[in-house]
Every structure is written in C-alpha cells, then in structure tokens.
Short mmCIF file of C-alpha atoms in Angstrom, two decimals:
data_model
loop_
_atom_site.label_atom_id
_atom_site.label_comp_id
_atom_site.label_asym_id
_atom_site.label_seq_id
_atom_site.Cartn_x
_atom_site.Cartn_y
_atom_site.Cartn_z
CA MET L 1 96.60 143.75 74.25
CA THR L 2 95.09 143.31 70.81
CA THR L 3 95.19 139.53 70.57
CA ASP L 4 92.00 137.79 71.64
CA LEU L 5 92.79 135.02 74.10
CA THR L 6 91.00 132.64 76.42
CA ILE L 7 93.25 131.62 79.29
CA LEU L 8 93.02 128.93 81.95
CA GLY L 9 94.82 130.07 85.11
CA LEU L 10 96.01 127.72 87.87
CA GLU L 11 97.26 128.64 91.34
CA SER L 12 98.43 126.34 94.15
CA SER L 13 101.44 128.07 95.69
CA CYS L 14 100.16 128.48 99.24
CA ASP L 15 97.04 127.49 101.16
CA ASP L 16 94.45 127.68 98.42
CA THR L 17 93.87 125.74 95.23
CA ALA L 18 92.40 127.88 92.47
CA ALA L 19 91.46 127.76 88.78
CA ALA L 20 90.04 130.52 86.61
CA VAL L 21 89.08 131.26 83.04
CA VAL L 22 89.81 134.76 81.75
CA GLN L 23 88.91 135.95 78.28
CA ILE L 24 90.57 138.91 76.59
CA LYS L 25 88.62 140.45 73.73
CA ASN L 26 89.51 143.70 72.00
CA GLY L 27 92.06 144.34 74.73
CA ARG L 28 89.56 144.06 77.58
CA PRO L 29 89.85 141.22 80.08
CA ASP L 30 86.77 139.49 81.41
CA ILE L 31 86.77 136.95 84.23
CA LEU L 32 84.45 134.16 83.06
CA ALA L 33 85.05 132.01 86.14
CA SER L 34 87.22 132.09 89.24
CA VAL L 35 87.15 129.14 91.61
CA VAL L 36 89.09 129.18 94.90
CA GLU L 37 89.06 126.20 97.24
CA GLY L 38 90.60 125.96 100.67
CA GLN L 39 89.49 129.18 102.32
CA THR L 40 87.03 127.22 104.41
CA ALA L 41 90.05 125.96 106.33
CA LEU L 42 89.92 128.87 108.75
CA HIS L 43 90.04 127.46 112.23
CA ALA L 44 89.90 129.93 115.09
CA ASP L 45 90.95 127.16 117.50
CA PHE L 46 94.46 127.07 116.17
CA GLY L 47 95.07 130.78 116.41
CA GLY L 48 95.61 131.17 112.70
CA VAL L 49 94.85 129.93 109.26
CA VAL L 50 95.35 126.21 109.02
CA PRO L 51 97.25 125.69 105.81
CA GLU L 52 96.36 123.15 103.16
CA ILE L 53 100.00 122.60 102.64
CA ALA L 54 99.94 119.04 101.47
CA ALA L 55 100.96 118.67 97.85
CA ARG L 56 98.48 115.81 97.75
CA ALA L 57 95.62 118.07 98.78
CA HIS L 58 96.42 120.49 95.95
CA ALA L 59 96.82 117.65 93.48
CA GLU L 60 93.45 116.23 94.46
CA LYS L 61 91.68 119.57 94.10
CA LEU L 62 93.31 120.90 90.93
CA ASP L 63 91.32 118.84 88.45
CA GLY L 64 88.06 119.50 90.28
CA CYS L 65 88.74 123.25 90.36
CA THR L 66 89.66 123.25 86.68
CA ALA L 67 86.53 121.33 85.69
CA ALA L 68 84.40 123.68 87.81
CA ALA L 69 85.99 126.79 86.30
CA LEU L 70 85.51 125.52 82.74
CA GLN L 71 81.92 124.57 83.46
CA LYS L 72 81.14 127.95 85.02
CA ALA L 73 82.67 129.64 81.99
CA GLY L 74 80.58 127.44 79.72
CA LEU L 75 83.70 126.26 77.90
CA THR L 76 85.67 123.09 77.32
CA LEU L 77 89.41 122.57 77.07
CA PRO L 78 89.56 122.99 73.25
CA ASN L 79 88.28 126.57 73.75
CA ILE L 80 91.38 127.43 75.80
CA ASP L 81 94.30 129.17 74.05
CA LEU L 82 96.78 129.21 76.94
CA VAL L 83 97.41 127.46 80.25
CA ALA L 84 99.01 129.82 82.81
CA VAL L 85 100.24 128.32 86.07
CA THR L 86 101.93 129.74 89.16
CA SER L 87 105.45 128.28 88.99
CA GLY L 88 106.73 130.11 92.10
CA PRO L 89 107.44 131.45 94.63
CA GLY L 90 105.70 129.34 97.26
CA LEU L 91 105.64 126.00 99.00
CA ILE L 92 107.44 123.59 96.76
CA GLY L 93 104.87 120.78 97.09
CA GLY L 94 101.97 122.97 96.11
CA VAL L 95 103.78 124.75 93.28
CA MET L 96 105.00 121.43 91.93
CA SER L 97 101.49 119.98 91.96
CA GLY L 98 100.27 122.93 89.92
CA VAL L 99 103.16 122.86 87.46
CA MET L 100 102.88 119.09 86.90
CA PHE L 101 99.14 119.35 86.39
CA ALA L 102 99.53 122.25 83.94
CA LYS L 103 102.26 120.44 82.02
CA GLY L 104 100.09 117.36 81.70
CA LEU L 105 97.16 119.45 80.53
CA ALA L 106 99.29 121.31 77.99
CA ALA L 107 101.01 118.19 76.68
CA GLY L 108 97.76 116.25 76.38
CA SER L 109 95.85 119.00 74.63
CA GLY L 110 98.57 120.78 72.69
CA ILE L 111 97.71 124.10 74.36
CA PRO L 112 100.68 126.45 74.99
CA LEU L 113 101.94 126.70 78.56
CA ILE L 114 103.36 129.59 80.56
CA GLY L 115 104.72 129.71 84.12
CA VAL L 116 103.80 132.83 86.07
CA ASN L 117 105.37 134.44 89.12
CA HIS L 118 102.70 134.55 91.84
CA LEU L 119 103.74 138.07 92.87
CA ALA L 120 103.56 139.26 89.25
CA GLY L 121 99.97 138.02 89.31
CA HIS L 122 99.21 140.31 92.25
CA ALA L 123 101.17 143.20 90.76
CA LEU L 124 99.30 143.09 87.42
CA THR L 125 95.83 142.77 88.98
CA PRO L 126 95.08 146.54 88.67
CA ARG L 127 95.32 146.02 84.90
CA LEU L 128 92.93 143.06 85.03
CA THR L 129 90.35 145.00 87.05
CA ASP L 130 90.88 148.62 85.98
CA GLN L 131 93.07 148.50 82.86
CA MET L 132 95.56 150.65 84.73
CA ALA L 133 98.26 151.96 82.37
CA TYR L 134 102.01 151.49 82.97
CA PRO L 135 103.89 152.72 84.90
CA TYR L 136 102.11 152.61 88.25
CA LEU L 137 103.09 152.23 91.88
CA MET L 138 101.89 149.11 93.64
CA LEU L 139 101.70 148.37 97.36
CA LEU L 140 101.37 144.64 97.92
CA VAL L 141 100.33 144.16 101.53
CA SER L 142 99.19 140.77 102.81
CA GLY L 143 99.85 138.07 105.37
CA GLY L 144 103.14 137.08 103.83
CA HIS L 145 104.19 140.11 101.81
CA CYS L 146 104.68 143.84 102.08
CA GLN L 147 106.47 145.66 99.29
CA PHE L 148 106.33 148.73 97.09
CA LEU L 149 106.73 147.91 93.41
CA LEU L 150 107.12 150.31 90.53
CA VAL L 151 105.46 148.37 87.71
CA THR L 152 106.66 149.53 84.29
CA ALA L 153 105.84 146.52 82.08
CA GLN L 154 104.39 143.01 82.33
CA ASP L 155 107.80 141.72 83.35
CA GLN L 156 109.41 144.84 84.81
CA PHE L 157 109.06 145.36 88.53
CA GLN L 158 111.31 147.61 90.54
CA ARG L 159 111.10 147.09 94.29
CA LEU L 160 111.37 150.41 96.07
CA GLY L 161 111.18 148.94 99.55
CA GLY L 162 109.50 146.36 101.73
CA THR L 163 109.27 144.90 105.18
CA ILE L 164 112.53 143.80 106.73
CA ASP L 165 110.72 141.36 109.02
CA ASP L 166 107.01 140.60 109.45
CA ALA L 167 104.30 141.45 106.94
CA PRO L 168 101.40 143.57 108.30
CA GLY L 169 98.87 140.74 107.92
CA GLU L 170 101.05 138.62 110.14
CA ALA L 171 101.38 141.47 112.66
CA PHE L 172 97.57 141.78 112.77
CA ASP L 173 97.18 138.03 113.33
CA LYS L 174 99.80 137.90 116.06
CA SER L 175 98.45 141.02 117.78
CA ALA L 176 94.95 139.55 117.79
CA LYS L 177 96.35 136.41 119.38
CA LEU L 178 98.19 138.45 122.04
CA LEU L 179 94.91 140.20 122.89
CA GLY L 180 92.78 137.08 122.91
CA LEU L 181 90.89 138.03 119.75
CA ALA L 182 89.61 135.69 117.06
CA GLN L 183 91.55 134.69 113.95
CA PRO L 184 92.04 135.84 111.28
CA GLY L 185 93.32 138.84 113.18
CA GLY L 186 92.76 141.58 110.60
CA PRO L 187 88.96 141.87 110.84
CA ALA L 188 89.01 141.18 114.61
CA VAL L 189 91.49 143.97 115.37
CA GLU L 190 89.71 146.35 113.00
CA ALA L 191 86.33 145.74 114.70
CA GLU L 192 87.82 146.16 118.17
CA ALA L 193 89.70 149.33 117.15
CA ARG L 194 86.45 151.03 116.17
CA THR L 195 85.62 151.78 119.81
CA GLY L 196 89.19 152.45 120.88
CA ASP L 197 91.29 155.54 121.45
CA PRO L 198 94.33 155.37 119.13
CA LYS L 199 96.22 157.94 121.20
CA ARG L 200 96.11 156.28 124.63
CA PHE L 201 99.06 153.95 124.03
CA LYS L 202 102.21 155.32 122.48
CA LEU L 203 103.28 152.57 120.09
CA PRO L 204 106.37 152.98 117.90
CA ARG L 205 106.41 153.79 114.19
CA PRO L 206 109.41 151.59 113.26
CA LEU L 207 111.83 152.90 110.62
CA LEU L 208 109.91 156.15 110.07
CA ASP L 209 113.05 157.97 111.16
CA ARG L 210 114.98 156.37 108.32
CA ASP L 211 115.10 157.37 104.70
CA GLY L 212 113.72 155.05 102.10
CA CYS L 213 110.70 152.81 101.80
CA ASP L 214 111.69 149.87 103.99
CA MET L 215 109.33 148.93 106.81
CA SER L 216 109.37 146.88 110.00
CA PHE L 217 106.39 145.52 111.89
CA SER L 218 107.97 142.99 114.24
CA GLY L 219 108.93 145.60 116.87
CA LEU L 220 105.38 146.98 116.87
CA LYS L 221 104.05 143.60 117.92
CA THR L 222 106.61 143.44 120.74
CA ALA L 223 105.66 146.97 121.90
CA LEU L 224 102.01 145.92 121.97
CA LEU L 225 102.93 142.89 124.07
CA ARG L 226 104.76 145.11 126.58
CA ALA L 227 101.88 147.56 126.83
CA ARG L 228 99.49 144.65 127.38
CA ASP L 229 101.67 143.12 130.09
CA ALA L 230 102.03 146.46 131.89
CA GLU L 231 98.24 146.81 131.93
CA ILE L 232 97.74 143.28 133.20
CA ALA L 233 100.39 143.79 135.89
CA SER L 234 98.76 146.94 137.24
CA HIS L 235 95.09 145.90 136.95
CA GLY L 236 95.27 142.11 137.21
CA GLY L 237 93.66 141.81 133.82
CA LEU L 238 92.76 143.61 130.65
CA PHE L 239 89.72 145.91 130.56
CA ARG L 240 87.63 145.62 127.44
CA GLN L 241 88.20 149.31 126.72
CA THR L 242 91.95 148.90 127.15
CA ARG L 243 91.92 146.13 124.58
CA SER L 244 90.06 148.38 122.15
CA ASP L 245 92.54 151.18 122.81
CA LEU L 246 95.47 148.82 122.17
CA CYS L 247 93.89 147.70 118.89
CA ALA L 248 93.22 151.29 117.84
CA GLY L 249 96.78 152.29 118.71
CA PHE L 250 98.22 149.34 116.82
CA GLN L 251 96.10 149.94 113.74
CA ARG L 252 96.94 153.64 113.73
CA ALA L 253 100.65 152.81 113.91
CA VAL L 254 100.35 150.47 110.90
CA CYS L 255 98.38 153.15 109.00
CA ASP L 256 100.97 155.80 109.81
CA VAL L 257 103.89 153.65 108.71
CA LEU L 258 102.22 152.50 105.49
CA SER L 259 101.02 155.96 104.48
CA GLU L 260 104.31 157.74 105.23
CA LYS L 261 106.28 155.06 103.39
CA LEU L 262 103.81 155.25 100.50
CA ARG L 263 104.38 159.00 100.38
CA ARG L 264 108.12 158.36 100.07
CA ALA L 265 107.60 155.64 97.46
CA VAL L 266 105.51 158.03 95.35
CA LYS L 267 108.20 160.72 95.60
CA GLN L 268 110.90 158.22 94.73
CA SER L 269 108.89 156.98 91.72
CA LEU L 270 108.27 160.51 90.53
CA THR L 271 112.00 161.25 90.47
CA GLN L 272 112.29 158.47 87.88
CA GLN L 273 109.15 158.91 85.83
CA LYS L 274 105.56 160.07 85.82
CA ILE L 275 103.20 157.42 87.21
CA THR L 276 99.57 156.85 86.26
CA GLY L 277 98.39 156.05 89.77
CA ILE L 278 98.69 154.04 92.96
CA ALA L 279 97.30 150.54 93.39
CA VAL L 280 97.06 148.32 96.41
CA ALA L 281 96.60 144.55 96.63
CA GLY L 282 96.68 141.91 99.34
CA GLY L 283 94.28 140.96 102.08
CA VAL L 284 95.34 143.83 104.38
CA ALA L 285 93.93 146.26 101.79
CA ALA L 286 90.51 145.17 103.07
CA ASN L 287 91.12 147.15 106.28
CA ARG L 288 89.05 150.32 105.88
CA ASP L 289 91.29 152.58 107.93
CA ILE L 290 94.38 151.48 106.05
CA ARG L 291 92.63 151.84 102.73
CA SER L 292 91.46 155.38 103.47
CA ALA L 293 94.89 156.38 104.80
CA LEU L 294 96.46 155.21 101.53
CA GLU L 295 93.74 156.86 99.50
CA ALA L 296 94.48 160.13 101.28
CA VAL L 297 98.13 159.91 100.22
CA ALA L 298 97.07 159.32 96.60
CA SER L 299 94.89 162.44 96.64
CA GLU L 300 97.77 164.49 98.10
CA PHE L 301 99.60 163.78 94.84
CA ASP L 302 96.45 164.05 92.77
CA LEU L 303 96.86 160.45 91.62
CA PRO L 304 94.13 157.87 90.99
CA PHE L 305 93.87 155.14 93.65
CA VAL L 306 92.91 151.60 92.62
CA ALA L 307 92.02 148.84 95.06
CA PRO L 308 90.71 145.69 93.37
CA PRO L 309 87.84 143.81 95.05
CA LEU L 310 88.97 141.62 97.94
CA SER L 311 88.36 138.37 96.00
CA LEU L 312 91.04 139.52 93.54
CA CYS L 313 93.34 140.98 96.21
CA THR L 314 93.81 137.64 97.92
CA ASP L 315 95.17 134.53 96.21
CA ASN L 316 93.26 133.58 93.08
CA ALA L 317 93.88 132.11 89.63
CA ALA L 318 92.31 134.91 87.56
CA MET L 319 95.35 137.09 88.22
CA ILE L 320 97.62 134.23 87.10
CA ALA L 321 95.61 133.81 83.89
CA TYR L 322 95.81 137.54 83.18
CA ALA L 323 99.53 137.91 83.97
CA GLY L 324 100.22 134.81 81.85
CA ALA L 325 98.29 136.36 78.95
CA GLU L 326 100.26 139.61 79.07
CA GLN L 327 103.57 137.77 79.14
CA PHE L 328 102.44 135.35 76.40
CA VAL L 329 101.49 138.24 74.12
CA ALA L 330 104.90 139.76 74.82
CA GLY L 331 106.45 136.58 73.44
CA ARG L 332 107.24 134.46 76.48
CA ARG L 333 106.62 130.70 76.26
CA ASP L 334 107.40 127.77 78.51
CA GLY L 335 107.78 124.17 77.53
CA PRO L 336 108.01 120.79 79.24
CA GLU L 337 111.16 122.02 80.98
CA LEU L 338 109.14 124.45 83.15
CA ILE L 339 110.17 123.96 86.77
CA ALA L 340 108.67 124.91 90.12
CA ARG L 341 110.68 127.64 91.86
CA PRO L 342 110.14 127.94 95.62
CA ARG L 343 112.18 131.17 95.59
CA TRP L 344 111.59 133.70 92.83
CA PRO L 345 112.05 137.38 93.71
CA LEU L 346 110.19 139.69 91.33
CA ASP L 347 112.99 142.19 91.19
CA GLN L 348 116.40 140.58 91.15
CA THR L 349 118.31 143.76 90.44
CA SER L 350 117.40 146.07 93.34
CA ALA L 351 119.48 145.91 96.49
CA PRO L 352 118.10 143.49 99.06
CA ILE L 353 116.25 144.76 102.08
CA LEU L 354 118.45 144.11 105.06
CA GLY L 355 117.03 143.04 108.37
CA SER L 356 118.48 143.36 111.83
CA GLY L 357 121.96 142.08 111.70
CA LYS L 358 125.50 143.14 111.06
CA LYS L 359 124.81 145.43 108.17
CA GLY L 360 121.12 146.00 108.49
CA ALA L 361 118.61 148.30 110.05
CA LYS L 362 117.60 147.99 113.66
CA ALA L 363 114.05 146.72 113.95
CA MET O 1 122.37 111.19 126.21
CA SER O 2 123.99 113.89 128.30
CA SER O 3 123.42 117.49 127.46
CA HIS O 4 125.76 120.40 126.88
CA ARG O 5 124.39 123.81 127.85
CA ILE O 6 125.59 127.37 127.32
CA THR O 7 123.83 130.37 128.81
CA LEU O 8 124.38 133.83 127.36
CA GLN O 9 122.86 137.23 127.89
CA SER O 10 122.27 139.65 125.04
CA HIS O 11 121.82 143.35 125.75
CA SER O 12 120.65 144.54 122.36
CA PRO O 13 119.36 143.31 119.00
CA GLN O 14 122.86 143.90 117.64
CA ASN O 15 124.31 141.77 120.42
CA THR O 16 121.83 138.98 119.56
CA ALA O 17 122.89 139.29 115.91
CA ASP O 18 126.55 138.88 116.93
CA ILE O 19 125.73 135.70 118.85
CA ALA O 20 123.71 134.40 115.89
CA GLN O 21 126.62 135.08 113.57
CA ALA O 22 129.08 133.28 115.86
CA LEU O 23 126.78 130.27 116.03
CA GLY O 24 126.27 130.36 112.27
CA GLN O 25 130.01 129.94 111.71
CA LYS O 26 129.87 126.58 113.50
CA LEU O 27 127.11 125.07 111.39
CA ARG O 28 127.23 122.61 108.49
CA ALA O 29 124.78 120.60 106.39
CA GLY O 30 122.73 118.21 108.54
CA ASP O 31 122.56 120.55 111.54
CA CYS O 32 119.17 121.45 112.93
CA LEU O 33 118.46 124.33 115.31
CA LEU O 34 115.18 124.45 117.20
CA PHE O 35 114.15 127.91 118.40
CA GLU O 36 112.03 128.28 121.48
CA GLY O 37 110.64 131.39 123.11
CA PRO O 38 107.45 133.46 123.13
CA VAL O 39 106.30 135.96 120.51
CA GLY O 40 108.66 138.95 120.54
CA ALA O 41 111.61 137.13 122.10
CA GLY O 42 113.69 137.60 118.97
CA LYS O 43 113.64 134.18 117.26
CA SER O 44 113.20 135.63 113.78
CA LEU O 45 115.81 138.31 114.41
CA PHE O 46 118.28 135.60 115.47
CA CYS O 47 117.55 133.52 112.36
CA ARG O 48 117.77 136.52 110.03
CA ALA O 49 121.15 137.57 111.40
CA LEU O 50 122.45 133.99 111.21
CA ILE O 51 121.35 133.48 107.60
CA GLN O 52 122.61 136.85 106.39
CA SER O 53 125.99 136.30 108.06
CA LEU O 54 126.45 133.14 105.98
CA GLN O 55 125.77 134.89 102.68
CA ASP O 56 128.35 136.67 100.54
CA THR O 57 125.61 139.07 99.46
CA PRO O 58 123.05 139.22 102.25
CA GLU O 59 119.51 139.03 100.90
CA ASP O 60 116.04 139.57 102.32
CA VAL O 61 115.04 137.19 105.07
CA PRO O 62 111.31 137.77 105.53
CA SER O 63 109.30 136.07 108.24
CA PRO O 64 108.34 132.54 107.20
CA THR O 65 105.17 132.51 109.29
CA PHE O 66 102.84 132.56 106.28
CA THR O 67 105.06 130.86 103.76
CA LEU O 68 106.11 128.18 106.33
CA ILE O 69 109.51 127.69 104.71
CA GLN O 70 112.06 129.95 103.07
CA THR O 71 115.26 128.48 101.67
CA TYR O 72 118.57 130.24 101.10
CA ASP O 73 121.81 129.39 99.36
CA THR O 74 124.77 130.22 101.57
CA GLY O 75 128.49 129.59 101.74
CA SER O 76 127.77 126.76 104.20
CA GLY O 77 125.18 125.12 101.97
CA GLU O 78 121.44 125.39 101.75
CA VAL O 79 119.65 126.86 104.77
CA TRP O 80 115.98 126.18 105.50
CA HIS O 81 114.22 128.76 107.65
CA CYS O 82 110.96 127.26 108.88
CA ASP O 83 108.12 128.52 111.03
CA LEU O 84 105.81 125.71 112.04
CA TYR O 85 103.36 128.02 113.87
CA ARG O 86 100.59 127.20 111.41
CA ILE O 87 101.20 123.45 111.28
CA ASN O 88 98.79 121.29 113.25
CA ASP O 89 99.52 117.76 112.09
CA PRO O 90 103.03 116.19 112.22
CA PHE O 91 102.04 114.39 108.99
CA GLU O 92 102.42 117.71 107.21
CA ILE O 93 106.08 117.92 108.25
CA ALA O 94 106.96 115.16 105.83
CA GLU O 95 104.85 116.74 103.10
CA LEU O 96 106.92 119.90 103.43
CA GLY O 97 110.08 117.93 102.72
CA LEU O 98 111.50 118.85 106.09
CA LEU O 99 112.61 115.33 107.04
CA ASP O 100 114.88 115.17 103.99
CA ALA O 101 116.14 118.69 104.66
CA PHE O 102 117.15 117.68 108.20
CA GLU O 103 119.76 115.41 106.59
CA THR O 104 120.96 117.54 103.72
CA SER O 105 120.64 121.19 104.82
CA ILE O 106 121.06 123.51 107.76
CA CYS O 107 117.57 123.84 109.27
CA LEU O 108 116.43 126.67 111.53
CA VAL O 109 113.03 125.81 112.97
CA GLU O 110 110.76 128.22 114.83
CA TRP O 111 107.84 126.77 116.86
CA PRO O 112 109.47 123.30 116.82
CA ASP O 113 106.93 121.79 119.27
CA ARG O 114 104.87 121.06 116.15
CA LEU O 115 107.53 118.50 115.15
CA GLY O 116 106.41 116.10 117.87
CA ASN O 117 108.82 113.17 117.87
CA LEU O 118 110.12 114.04 114.41
CA ALA O 119 112.77 116.42 115.76
CA PRO O 120 116.32 115.13 115.09
CA GLN O 121 117.98 113.62 118.17
CA THR O 122 121.05 115.78 117.78
CA ALA O 123 119.18 119.03 117.20
CA LEU O 124 120.55 122.08 118.98
CA HIS O 125 118.00 123.92 121.11
CA VAL O 126 118.16 127.72 121.18
CA ALA O 127 115.84 129.23 123.78
CA LEU O 128 115.29 132.98 123.92
CA ALA O 129 113.68 134.59 126.94
CA ASP O 130 112.69 138.21 127.41
CA ALA O 131 114.62 139.53 130.43
CA GLY O 132 113.20 143.03 130.25
CA SER O 133 113.68 145.91 127.83
CA GLN O 134 116.26 144.89 125.20
CA THR O 135 117.83 142.15 127.31
CA ARG O 136 117.41 138.52 126.26
CA ASP O 137 118.60 135.36 128.00
CA ILE O 138 119.79 132.93 125.37
CA THR O 139 120.25 129.27 126.26
CA ILE O 140 121.90 126.97 123.76
CA SER O 141 121.77 123.26 124.53
CA GLY O 142 122.24 119.95 122.77
CA ASP O 143 123.73 116.49 122.89
CA LYS O 144 127.17 116.76 124.50
CA ARG O 145 128.93 114.41 122.08
CA ALA O 146 127.49 116.21 119.07
CA TRP O 147 127.97 119.77 120.20
CA ALA O 148 130.36 120.36 123.16
CA GLU O 149 133.50 120.61 121.04
CA ARG O 150 131.90 122.47 118.16
CA LEU O 151 130.43 125.20 120.35
CA ALA O 152 133.74 126.06 122.03
CA GLY O 153 134.34 129.80 122.07
CA ILE O 154 130.75 130.79 121.39
CA SER O 155 130.45 132.60 124.74
CA HIS O 156 132.86 135.29 123.56
CA ALA O 157 130.31 136.49 121.04
CA ALA O 158 128.11 137.82 123.81
CA GLN O 159 130.81 140.12 125.14
#
C-alpha cells in the first residue's frame, strides 16, 4: 500500500467492544492504539465466557473506546482519514450498534466509511503484523471458528475446509467443563495436559480417514465424556492423574487433526499456486502444543510460519482498521446505506461444508 | 394443557438425522423447538440435519455456542438456531431479538432452561438421552392441541 492513511477501526460483533487507530505510512502499518473492553467479563462460575451481548452495552462503550483510542494515539477525529467498522458476521445487536455509531461518526465528520467482514479482519492480520505477501494459507482457529483459507487478495478468500460442527476453542471449553476444570477451558486443559500421558486414552481423530480439509471436534468431546464416565464407574471417581491423562489425550487428538489437515491444506494450495507461508490466528493459536505442531508442518514444507501476538489473534479493532484500509485503497467505499449483516461467509463460492445429515459426513 | 408425547429410539447419527428431517417437514414459521439433553447427546447434530434438510442447497451449520445465534434462509422460512449456554440473564433473551423471532421464524433452541418463563407455551420439547454407544432415546412432546395432528406419522422416520 503506497497511500498514507490513518484509520479508526471499530469492532462490536461479539462479546467485546473495541476501537483502534492504525496508521499506514510508506506501506508499513503501525498500531497507534488498540482498546478492547469486555474481556473482564470472564466468570468461571458460569462455566464459560459470559457474553456482553446486549446491543446497549456495546452502544454505551463504543464512544468511550473510540475516545480512549484517539487519546492514546494522540490524535483527534480530524486526523482520521477512514472509519472502518465490522459490519458482519456476528450478533445483530452488536454489529448494528457498531455500524450505526460508525455511520454517525462518518456523516458528522465527513470522513469516508467502510464496512469490514470480521473474518477478513482476522485473515488479513498476518499482513498487519508481518507484512506477509499474498497468497498465503491461513488457519483461523478460535472459540467460534475453524477454517483453512487461501488468501490471495484483500477481498479474495478461498475456503479449503473447516469444522463441520464445533470449533476447537469450544471443544476445549466443553472438555474442561466435563473434567471439572476452570474456564476458559483452553489454558486449563493445556496446564493439566502438561503432566499427563497422551497415549493412555485412545481418543478418535475424527475425519482423518477422509480426504479433504474438513474437520470435526464434536465427536471428540463425546469420546472424552465416555472415557471419563468409564473411569468414574470403575473407580468411583476421577484420579488427578487420570484427569491429566484425559487432557493430554484430548489435546494430542486436536493437535493431530489440525496438523494433518493443515498438511492437506498446504498440498491442496500448492496444486493451485505457490504460497508465501502459513499463518494462524484465533485464540486457540495460543496453545503451545498446537502452535508447535503447526509450526512443524510449516517446516516440513520449508514455509515460513506466522502467528501474530495473542492480542491481535483474538477479537480487536486494529485488524478491522487494517483490513478496511486495504479494501479502501483497492477502491471499495460504503455510504449511508451500509447495513449490518449477521451472516456473511467470507467465501461464497466454495462448496459448503456439510455436517452430519443426509448428504454429509459422519461426525 | 394436556401434553402429546412421542418416544423414539435412534440407533445411529444417520438415524437421528432422518428423524430430524421428518420433524423438519412438519414445521412452519412461529414454531419453536426446545432441545434438552446433556453434552454429547446429539442436540447440535439433530439441529444441523433439520436445517440442512430444509435447504435447497445445504450450507454450513456450525455450532452456535459462541455466536449464540445463527440464522438460515430455508424453503420453510427463516430458521434461527440458538444456543443459550452462555446466557445468564433472561433479560438478554429480548436483546437478542429472540422474542420476535419466536413469532416470525422457526426457532431451534439448545439449552432452553436459560429462557426461564419466556419459552413459548406451545413450544415443542425435544429431549435426547444417551442410551449407550450410538443409541439415543428421543422424546418429542408438546401441547396436544397444537401438535398431536401435525406430528402424525413421525414415528415412521425412526424405522
């Protein structure tokens, strides 16, 4: 990107409300400020993340976040060249709050407006953090998503495969709950797995026997539940070591599935074109075992591996600002007619992933 | 309000999908299905099969646990697939737009206990219980006047 731009990014599509200021100078992006509110709403008592779903809550926080981001950046609204807002997919109330706020801001100040796909924000993050060149292969793996994307341009995403049921982050959370571990489940299972034997329990590797890059994690959770119940039935409880072994077995299964499917996604990408590297994003990328398993696959193919810092892997507005900037430079614009889209698949041309059902895969 | 109850047994995920499809054929806008059963009982599998069977071109039906709600356009109208697992205050139900959707769409709700007294009176309850290995006991129940006639023939799907 050769145009110098200062972008205000806004994100409110799920639990968090976020605002960020990103500046692009001589083609290099710099995050001047990134404010995320709502992550304090982690309540172990409820066995999961308590969502700030209320549109009202987002609406109340958006102006505060924006003011805080501008202040941290040392800028005021007239310094901003573009307002980029997540306009989908996500919870309609939250997305609408963000879009309305951004429209108001743009109309009142005369600054151009652009609506950004939340998933495009994640998918373009390796360019924000590492200036990764197109085309690259992206694994987006989080609480709500799991998909392989071949990213060829700022608006070109080809989905090579994804989960047909649960996302791995969700499987970690639910497994932690089944084993009486704290939430969020990812770090809890990872810590417990450290002292466990991954080979003691034979857990399935769903869909590994099938061609392609689709994945399934729902059956793994059910298998874990059965193994737990069998242990409880024969010992009247769960030994601490058994719990560690179950966690280790579960984590190893997730690692195996993700790395084998990544291997296939790389091969599939390479049949189409040369790729510059492999990138991963999403909260699950914070898991060290998973990260090193994926890294190992990248080195098998002699490809660079990029994993942005966790603060930019999870929901944030800097990625929205950056993705908006790339699309703006490419000529896209939105006006007052911008609408919130609760459903907005990144790749609307690839065949859908089918789940268990008449025509689908067996989970 | 007297209740109408059907008990079925499924012997495989495919069998559960067949039952879901048969039930899906009976649904129309304004119907609400409440899914009960523990983790791993097959609630999401049931919903996925039902939604995909209503679509001309079946599309992805990912778990709504994190996103709370996923909506789909189908031949029978809009379908809302909801997972209220993460909801802790019934006040949030209205914020999600679910009360309006109960009247205008087909709603499939997992973890419906979070609805409190906001659940529609004529909602159909679908309970899935793990009966060992791949076997699931499926109990479908609802208000007799609302459902008895409409659910006729559904038992054949389990054969």
